[in-house]
Short mmCIF file of C-alpha atoms in Angstrom, two decimals:
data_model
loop_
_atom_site.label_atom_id
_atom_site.label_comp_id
_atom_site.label_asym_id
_atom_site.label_seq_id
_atom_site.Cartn_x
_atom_site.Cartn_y
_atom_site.Cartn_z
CA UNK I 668 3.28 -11.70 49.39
CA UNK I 669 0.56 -13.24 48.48
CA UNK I 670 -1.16 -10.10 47.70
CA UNK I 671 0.95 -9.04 44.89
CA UNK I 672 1.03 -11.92 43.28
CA UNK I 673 -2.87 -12.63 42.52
CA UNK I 674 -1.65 -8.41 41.76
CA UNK I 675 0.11 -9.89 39.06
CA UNK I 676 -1.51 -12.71 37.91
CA UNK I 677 -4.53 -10.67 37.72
CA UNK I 678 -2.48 -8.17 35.59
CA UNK I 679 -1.43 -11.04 33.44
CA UNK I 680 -4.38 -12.40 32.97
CA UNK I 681 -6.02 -8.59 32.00
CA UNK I 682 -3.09 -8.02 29.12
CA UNK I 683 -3.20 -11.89 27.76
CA UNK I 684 -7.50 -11.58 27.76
CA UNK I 685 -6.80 -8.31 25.46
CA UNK I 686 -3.64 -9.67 23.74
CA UNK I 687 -6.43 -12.79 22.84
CA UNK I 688 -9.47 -10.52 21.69
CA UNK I 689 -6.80 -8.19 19.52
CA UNK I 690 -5.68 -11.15 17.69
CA UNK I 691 -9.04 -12.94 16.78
CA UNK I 692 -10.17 -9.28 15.67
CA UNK I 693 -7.31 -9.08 13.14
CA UNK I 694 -7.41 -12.54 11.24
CA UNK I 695 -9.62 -10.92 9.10
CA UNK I 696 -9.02 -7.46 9.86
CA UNK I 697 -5.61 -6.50 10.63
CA UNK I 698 -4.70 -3.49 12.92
CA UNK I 699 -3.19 -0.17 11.67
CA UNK I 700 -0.83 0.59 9.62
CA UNK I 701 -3.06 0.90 6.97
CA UNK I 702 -6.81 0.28 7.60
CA UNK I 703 -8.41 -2.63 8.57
CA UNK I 704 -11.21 -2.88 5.59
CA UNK I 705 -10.64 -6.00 3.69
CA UNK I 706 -12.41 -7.02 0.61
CA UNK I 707 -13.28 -10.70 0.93
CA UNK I 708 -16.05 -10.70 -1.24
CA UNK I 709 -15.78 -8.87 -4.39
CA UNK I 710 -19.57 -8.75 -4.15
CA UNK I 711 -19.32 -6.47 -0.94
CA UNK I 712 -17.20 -3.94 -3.17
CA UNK I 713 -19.94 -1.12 -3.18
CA UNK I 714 -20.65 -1.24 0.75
CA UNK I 715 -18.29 0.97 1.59
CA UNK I 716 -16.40 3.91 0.04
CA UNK I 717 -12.56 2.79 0.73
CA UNK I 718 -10.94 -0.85 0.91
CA UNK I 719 -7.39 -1.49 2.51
CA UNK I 720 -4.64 -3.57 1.68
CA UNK I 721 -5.71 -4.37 -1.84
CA UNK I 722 -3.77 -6.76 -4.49
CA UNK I 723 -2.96 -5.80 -7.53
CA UNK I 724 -3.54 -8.81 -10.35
CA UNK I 725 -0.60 -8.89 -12.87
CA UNK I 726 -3.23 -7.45 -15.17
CA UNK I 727 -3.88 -4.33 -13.03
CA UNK I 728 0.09 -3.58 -13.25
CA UNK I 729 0.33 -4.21 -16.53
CA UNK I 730 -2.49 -2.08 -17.40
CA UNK I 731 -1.06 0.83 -15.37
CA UNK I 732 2.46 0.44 -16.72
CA UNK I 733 0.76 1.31 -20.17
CA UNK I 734 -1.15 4.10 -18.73
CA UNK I 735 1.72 5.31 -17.22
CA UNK I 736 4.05 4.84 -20.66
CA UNK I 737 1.45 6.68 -22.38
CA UNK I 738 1.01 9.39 -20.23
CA UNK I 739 4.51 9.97 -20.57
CA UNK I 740 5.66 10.23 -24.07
CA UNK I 741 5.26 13.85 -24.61
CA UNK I 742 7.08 16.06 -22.08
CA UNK I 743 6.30 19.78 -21.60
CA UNK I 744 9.26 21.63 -23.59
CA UNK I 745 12.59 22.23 -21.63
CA UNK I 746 12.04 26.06 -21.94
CA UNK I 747 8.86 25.85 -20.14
CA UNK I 748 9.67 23.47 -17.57
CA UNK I 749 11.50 26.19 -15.38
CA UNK I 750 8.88 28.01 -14.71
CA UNK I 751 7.19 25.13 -12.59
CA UNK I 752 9.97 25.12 -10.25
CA UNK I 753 10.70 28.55 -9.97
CA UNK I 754 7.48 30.09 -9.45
CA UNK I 755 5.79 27.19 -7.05
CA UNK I 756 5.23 29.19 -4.52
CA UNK I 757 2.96 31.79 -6.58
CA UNK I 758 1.18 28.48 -8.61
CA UNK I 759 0.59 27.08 -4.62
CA UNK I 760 -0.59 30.58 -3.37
CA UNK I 761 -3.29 31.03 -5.92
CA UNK I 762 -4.46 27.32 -5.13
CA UNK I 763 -5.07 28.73 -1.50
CA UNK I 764 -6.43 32.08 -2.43
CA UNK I 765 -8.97 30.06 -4.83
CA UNK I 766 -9.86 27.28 -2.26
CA UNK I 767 -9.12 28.79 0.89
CA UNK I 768 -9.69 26.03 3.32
CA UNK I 769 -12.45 24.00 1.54
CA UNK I 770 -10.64 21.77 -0.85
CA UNK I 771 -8.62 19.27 1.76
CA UNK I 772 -9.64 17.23 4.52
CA UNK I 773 -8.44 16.98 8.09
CA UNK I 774 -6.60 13.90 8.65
CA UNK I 775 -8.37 12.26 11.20
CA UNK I 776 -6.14 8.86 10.77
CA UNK I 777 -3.01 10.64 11.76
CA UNK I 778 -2.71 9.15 15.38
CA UNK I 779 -3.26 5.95 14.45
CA UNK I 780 -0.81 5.69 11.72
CA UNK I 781 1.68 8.26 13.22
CA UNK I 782 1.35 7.46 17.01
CA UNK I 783 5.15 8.70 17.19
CA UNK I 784 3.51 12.28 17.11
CA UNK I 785 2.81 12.08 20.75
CA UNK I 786 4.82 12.50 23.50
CA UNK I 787 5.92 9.61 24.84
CA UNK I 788 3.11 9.47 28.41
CA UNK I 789 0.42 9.62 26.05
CA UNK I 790 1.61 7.09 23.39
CA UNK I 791 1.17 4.52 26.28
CA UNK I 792 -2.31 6.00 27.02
CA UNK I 793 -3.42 6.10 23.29
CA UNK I 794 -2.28 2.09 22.61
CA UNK I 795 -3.66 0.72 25.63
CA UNK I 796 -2.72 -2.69 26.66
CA UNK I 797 0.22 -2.15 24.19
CA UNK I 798 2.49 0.31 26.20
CA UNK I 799 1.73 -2.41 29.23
CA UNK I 800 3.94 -4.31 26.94
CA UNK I 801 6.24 -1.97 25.30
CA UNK I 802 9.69 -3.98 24.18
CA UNK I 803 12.98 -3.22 26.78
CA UNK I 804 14.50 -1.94 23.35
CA UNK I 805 11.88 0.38 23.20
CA UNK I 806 11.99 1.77 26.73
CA UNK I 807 15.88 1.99 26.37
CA UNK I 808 15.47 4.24 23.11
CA UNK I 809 12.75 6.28 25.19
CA UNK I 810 15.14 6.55 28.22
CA UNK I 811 18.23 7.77 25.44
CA UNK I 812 16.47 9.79 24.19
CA UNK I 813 14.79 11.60 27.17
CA UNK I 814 18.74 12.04 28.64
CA UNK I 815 19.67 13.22 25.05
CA UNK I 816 17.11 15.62 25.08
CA UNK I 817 17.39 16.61 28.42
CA UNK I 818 21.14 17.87 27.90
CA UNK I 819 20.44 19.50 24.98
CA UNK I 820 17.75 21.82 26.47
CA UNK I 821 20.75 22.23 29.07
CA UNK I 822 23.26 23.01 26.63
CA UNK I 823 20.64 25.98 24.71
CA UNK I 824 20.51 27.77 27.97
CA UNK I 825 24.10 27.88 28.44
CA UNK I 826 24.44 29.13 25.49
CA UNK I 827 21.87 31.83 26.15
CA UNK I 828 19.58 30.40 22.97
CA UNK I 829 15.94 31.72 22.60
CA UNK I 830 13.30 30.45 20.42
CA UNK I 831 9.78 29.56 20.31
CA UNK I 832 8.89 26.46 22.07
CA UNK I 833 12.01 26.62 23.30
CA UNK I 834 10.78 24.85 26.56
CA UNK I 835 8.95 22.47 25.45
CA UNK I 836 10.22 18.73 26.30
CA UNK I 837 8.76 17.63 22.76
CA UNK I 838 8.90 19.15 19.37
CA UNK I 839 7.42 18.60 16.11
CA UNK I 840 7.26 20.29 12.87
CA UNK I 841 5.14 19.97 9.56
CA UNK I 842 6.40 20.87 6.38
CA UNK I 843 4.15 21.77 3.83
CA UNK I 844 1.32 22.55 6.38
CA UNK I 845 -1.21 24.01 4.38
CA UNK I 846 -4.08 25.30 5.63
CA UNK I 847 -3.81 23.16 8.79
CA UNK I 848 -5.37 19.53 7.84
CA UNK I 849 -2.63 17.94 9.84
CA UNK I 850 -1.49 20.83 12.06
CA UNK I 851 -5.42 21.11 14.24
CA UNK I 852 -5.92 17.31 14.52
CA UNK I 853 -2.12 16.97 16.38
CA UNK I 854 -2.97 19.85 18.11
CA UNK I 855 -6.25 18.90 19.76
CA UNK I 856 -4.30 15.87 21.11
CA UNK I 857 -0.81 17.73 22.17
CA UNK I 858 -1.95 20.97 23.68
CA UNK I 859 -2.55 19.02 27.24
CA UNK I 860 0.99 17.99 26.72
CA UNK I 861 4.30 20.04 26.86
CA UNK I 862 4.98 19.78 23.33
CA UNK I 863 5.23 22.35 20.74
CA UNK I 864 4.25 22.45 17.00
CA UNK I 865 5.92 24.08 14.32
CA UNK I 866 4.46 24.16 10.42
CA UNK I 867 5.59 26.00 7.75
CA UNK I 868 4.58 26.33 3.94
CA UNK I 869 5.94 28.49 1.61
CA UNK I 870 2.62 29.95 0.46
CA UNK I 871 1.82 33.29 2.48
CA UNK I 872 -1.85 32.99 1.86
CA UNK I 873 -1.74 29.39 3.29
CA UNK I 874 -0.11 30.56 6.97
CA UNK I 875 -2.19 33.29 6.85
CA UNK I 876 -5.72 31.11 6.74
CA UNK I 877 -3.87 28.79 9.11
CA UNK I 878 -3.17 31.74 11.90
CA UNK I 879 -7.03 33.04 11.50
CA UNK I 880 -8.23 29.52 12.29
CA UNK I 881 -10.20 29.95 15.69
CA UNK I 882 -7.90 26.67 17.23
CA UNK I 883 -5.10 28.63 16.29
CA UNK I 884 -2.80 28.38 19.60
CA UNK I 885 0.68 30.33 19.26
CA UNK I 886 1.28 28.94 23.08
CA UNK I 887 1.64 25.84 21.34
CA UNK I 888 1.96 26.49 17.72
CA UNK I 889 3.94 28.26 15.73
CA UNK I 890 3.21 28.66 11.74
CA UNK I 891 5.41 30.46 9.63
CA UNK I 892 6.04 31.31 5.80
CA UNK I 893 9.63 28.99 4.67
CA UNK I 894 10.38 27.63 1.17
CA UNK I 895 12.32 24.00 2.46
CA UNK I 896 13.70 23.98 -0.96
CA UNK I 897 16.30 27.29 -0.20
CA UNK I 898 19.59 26.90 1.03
CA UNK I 899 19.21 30.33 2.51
CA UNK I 900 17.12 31.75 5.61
CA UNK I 901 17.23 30.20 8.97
CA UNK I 902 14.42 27.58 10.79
CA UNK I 903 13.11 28.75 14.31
CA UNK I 904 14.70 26.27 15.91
CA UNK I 905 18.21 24.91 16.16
CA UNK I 906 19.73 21.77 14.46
CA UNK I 907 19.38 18.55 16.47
CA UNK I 908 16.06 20.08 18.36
CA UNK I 909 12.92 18.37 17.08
CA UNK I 910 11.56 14.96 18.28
CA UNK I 911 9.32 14.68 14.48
CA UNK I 912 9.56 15.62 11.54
CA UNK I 913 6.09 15.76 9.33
CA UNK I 914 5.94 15.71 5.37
CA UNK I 915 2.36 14.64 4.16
CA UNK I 916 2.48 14.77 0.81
CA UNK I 917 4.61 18.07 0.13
CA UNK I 918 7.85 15.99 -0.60
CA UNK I 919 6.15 14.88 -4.28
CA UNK I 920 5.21 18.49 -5.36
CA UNK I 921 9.02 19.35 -5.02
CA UNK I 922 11.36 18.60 -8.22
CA UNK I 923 13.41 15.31 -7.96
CA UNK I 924 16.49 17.09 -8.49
CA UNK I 925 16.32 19.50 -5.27
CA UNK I 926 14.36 16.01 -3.12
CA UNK I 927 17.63 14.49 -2.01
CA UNK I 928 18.66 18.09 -0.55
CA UNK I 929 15.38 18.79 1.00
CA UNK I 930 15.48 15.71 3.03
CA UNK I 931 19.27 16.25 4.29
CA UNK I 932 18.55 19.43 5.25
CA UNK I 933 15.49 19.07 7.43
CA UNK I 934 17.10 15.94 9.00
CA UNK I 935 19.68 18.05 10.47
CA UNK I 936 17.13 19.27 12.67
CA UNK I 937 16.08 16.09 14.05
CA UNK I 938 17.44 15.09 17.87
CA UNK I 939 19.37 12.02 17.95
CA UNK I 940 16.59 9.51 18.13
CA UNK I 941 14.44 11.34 16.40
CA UNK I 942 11.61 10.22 13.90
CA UNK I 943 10.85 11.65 10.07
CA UNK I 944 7.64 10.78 9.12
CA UNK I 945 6.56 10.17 5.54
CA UNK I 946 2.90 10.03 2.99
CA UNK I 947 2.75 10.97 -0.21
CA UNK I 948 1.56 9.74 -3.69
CA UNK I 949 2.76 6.28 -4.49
CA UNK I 950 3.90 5.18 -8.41
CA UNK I 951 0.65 4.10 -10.21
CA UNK I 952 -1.91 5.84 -8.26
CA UNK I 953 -4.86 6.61 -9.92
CA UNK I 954 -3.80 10.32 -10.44
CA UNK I 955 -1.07 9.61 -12.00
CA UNK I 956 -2.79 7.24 -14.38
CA UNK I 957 -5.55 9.73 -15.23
CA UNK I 958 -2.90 12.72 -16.58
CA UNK I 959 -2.89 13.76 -20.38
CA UNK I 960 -0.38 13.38 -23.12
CA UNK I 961 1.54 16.60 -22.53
CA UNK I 962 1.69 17.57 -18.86
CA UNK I 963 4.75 15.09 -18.06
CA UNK I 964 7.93 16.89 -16.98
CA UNK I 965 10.03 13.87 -16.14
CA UNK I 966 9.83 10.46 -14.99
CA UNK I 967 6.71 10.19 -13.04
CA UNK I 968 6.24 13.63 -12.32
CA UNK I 969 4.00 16.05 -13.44
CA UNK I 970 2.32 19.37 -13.71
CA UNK I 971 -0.93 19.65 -12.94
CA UNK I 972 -3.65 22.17 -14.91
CA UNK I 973 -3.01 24.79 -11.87
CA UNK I 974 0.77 24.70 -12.24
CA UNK I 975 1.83 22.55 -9.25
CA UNK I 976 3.22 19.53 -9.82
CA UNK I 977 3.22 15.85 -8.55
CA UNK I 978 5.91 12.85 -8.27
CA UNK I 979 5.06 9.70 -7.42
CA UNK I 980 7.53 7.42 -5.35
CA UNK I 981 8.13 3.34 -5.19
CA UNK I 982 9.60 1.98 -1.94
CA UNK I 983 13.01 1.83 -3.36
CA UNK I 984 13.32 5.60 -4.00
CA UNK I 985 11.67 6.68 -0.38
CA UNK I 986 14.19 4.14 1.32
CA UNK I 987 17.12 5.57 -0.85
CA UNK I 988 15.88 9.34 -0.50
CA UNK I 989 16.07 8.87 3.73
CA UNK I 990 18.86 6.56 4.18
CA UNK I 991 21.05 9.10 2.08
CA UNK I 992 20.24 11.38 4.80
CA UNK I 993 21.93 8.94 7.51
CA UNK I 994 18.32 7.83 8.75
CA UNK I 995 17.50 4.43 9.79
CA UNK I 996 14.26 2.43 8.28
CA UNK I 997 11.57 2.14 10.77
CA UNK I 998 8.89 1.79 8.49
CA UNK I 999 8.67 1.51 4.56
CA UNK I 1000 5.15 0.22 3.29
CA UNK I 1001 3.05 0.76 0.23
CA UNK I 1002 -0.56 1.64 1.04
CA UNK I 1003 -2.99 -0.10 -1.73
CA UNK I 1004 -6.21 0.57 -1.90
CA UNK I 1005 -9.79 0.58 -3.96
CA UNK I 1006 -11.50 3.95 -3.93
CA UNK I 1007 -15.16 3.81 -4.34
CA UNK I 1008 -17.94 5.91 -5.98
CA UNK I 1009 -20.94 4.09 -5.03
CA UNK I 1010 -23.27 6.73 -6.37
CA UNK I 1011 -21.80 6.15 -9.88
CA UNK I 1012 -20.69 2.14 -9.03
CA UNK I 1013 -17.09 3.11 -10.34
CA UNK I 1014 -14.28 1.24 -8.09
CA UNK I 1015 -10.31 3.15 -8.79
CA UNK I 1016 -7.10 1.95 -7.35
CA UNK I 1017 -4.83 4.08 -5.34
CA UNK I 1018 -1.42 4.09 -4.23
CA UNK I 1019 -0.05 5.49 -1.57
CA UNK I 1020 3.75 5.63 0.38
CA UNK I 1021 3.93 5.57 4.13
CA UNK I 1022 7.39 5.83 5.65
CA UNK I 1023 8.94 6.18 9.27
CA UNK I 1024 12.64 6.72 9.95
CA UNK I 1025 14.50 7.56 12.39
CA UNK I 1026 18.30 9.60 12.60
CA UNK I 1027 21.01 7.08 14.26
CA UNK I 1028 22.48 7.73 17.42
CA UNK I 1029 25.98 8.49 17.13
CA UNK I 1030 28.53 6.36 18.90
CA UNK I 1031 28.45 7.92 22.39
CA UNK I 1032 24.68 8.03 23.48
CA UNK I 1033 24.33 11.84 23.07
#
């Protein structure tokens, strides 16, 4: 007896020492979401290339609102305006065939701002001292969920369904994949697991640097060419079968109009439980400040010089675009930060959405 309790206490005392250190080391630095790089000291603002969580004065809004109003006063003419919609896919294709797989960056910070992207046994080995302490409402969502899933998997093999991944006990797809920048850093954390990726784009030339990538894994991966703005032609997967959902900015090169579908659609696909995760441009961002008179389509969104074109979101319009779909807010925040050139000592504001929600159980658990 009294073996497990100095167990215990010894436990206790292990999770309230790290519970201790991880709160001193955030009073001026606060843990993910979002970076921890805080400008105290506007002095310090050429030290580093990036600072998080910045405030905007009422000068620096007002300044972009005019940037923004100016920006937007001349519109590209209706009869031209189709064209940017229609032909996407061939303006996106000849962005990959001219930059192959040099122009974006692998996102590195993934995992720590999307930790829902692993399964469930190593989420508890990635936080640490967190999943010793993971909330009972959490562990009964995990438990749902696993039961939900569990039938389901049941359920596809009585119906004789066969599909890619198809065994796997965790599932996630990326829309808008690319090249891979998110697609290779998941996978050198998920292949250990059983879980299965799925990524699409609708740019041929895109999948088809993506499958020639030496980490390329089709045990574990499967890429394929989809436009998620079509009705028309079936997913690899059936509805209610994927654990995540993955849109890093994709969602803001698609025309308002077809956004609300987009989102309704893919959700469909989510299991009960399930999480949609969400990054994209954020309304006043430095791109959008730096467009010309005369590339403006609409409200806040634009073509670019290569023919693909841009929205940028507030809070209010993510959290209306995924609660339409029937999803539940998990997470809603705007990411503000101060880009530096320290080579030319130029500092730029950008804005960025990041957004987490999650499809509602229905009344009976599964």
């Amino acid at each position: 007896m009294h073996h497990f309790r100095s167990l215990d206490l010894a436990t206790l005392e292990r999770v309230i020492s790290r519970v201790s250190t991880r709160l001193k080391s955030t009073i001026e630095r606060p843990s993910a979401p979002l970076g921890s790089r805080i400008l105290n000291n506007p002095d310090d603002i050429y030290k580093h290339n990036m600072w998080d969580h910045v405030e905007w004065t009422e000068a620096d809004k007002h300044n972009a609102q005019l940037k923004a109003a100016e920006n937007s006063k001349v519109h590209i003419p209706l009869g031209e305006q189709g064209k940017f919609d229609t032909e996407a896919h061939h303006y996106w294709d000849r962005f990959y065939e001219l930059h192959e797989d040099k122009f974006f960056k692998d996102r590195k910070w993934l995992l720590l701002e999307f930790p829902e992207l692993l399964p469930s046994d190593s989420k508890s080995q990635e936080r640490g001292f967190e999943g010793e302490m993971e909330s009972e409402h959490q562990q009964r969502h995990s438990r749902t969920h696993f039961d939900c899933t569990s039938d389901h998997q049941k359920n596809e093999e009585a119906m004789g369904l066969t599909y890619p991944g198809q065994h796997a006990s965790f599932r996630i797809l990326e829309v808008g994949c690319g090249v891979g920048n998110s697609v290779f850093p998941i996978l050198n954390h998920v292949k250990e697991n059983s879980a299965f990726l799925y990524c699409c784009d609708f740019s041929p030339c895109a999948i088809q640097l993506l499958k020639s990538h030496p980490d390329y894994d089709h045990s574990v991966c499967h890429a394929f060419v989809h436009d998620i703005c079509k009705d028309e032609g079936s997913l690899p997967f059936p509805p209610q079968s994927l654990d995540v959902i993955l849109a890093v900015f994709v969602l803001s090169s698609i025309h308002p109009d077809r956004m609300q579908g987009v989102v309704n659609r893919l959700s469909s696909y989510l299991k009960f439980g399930g999480i949609f995760l969400f990054r994209d441009y954020g309304r006043y961002d430095l791109s959008q400040l730096r467009f010309k008179k005369g590339r403006c389509l609409s409200d806040n969104f634009y073509a670019r010089g290569d023919g693909t074109c841009v929205y940028f979101f507030t809070k209010d319009e993510v959290n209306a675009l995924f609660t339409n779909a029937g999803l539940e807010e998990v997470q809603n925040l705007e990411d503000r930060r101060i880009q530096v050139n320290r080579g030319k000592k130029v500092s730029m504001h950008r804005v960025w959405m990041q957004s987490k929600y999650r499809k509602l159980h229905p009344s009976s658990p599964c």
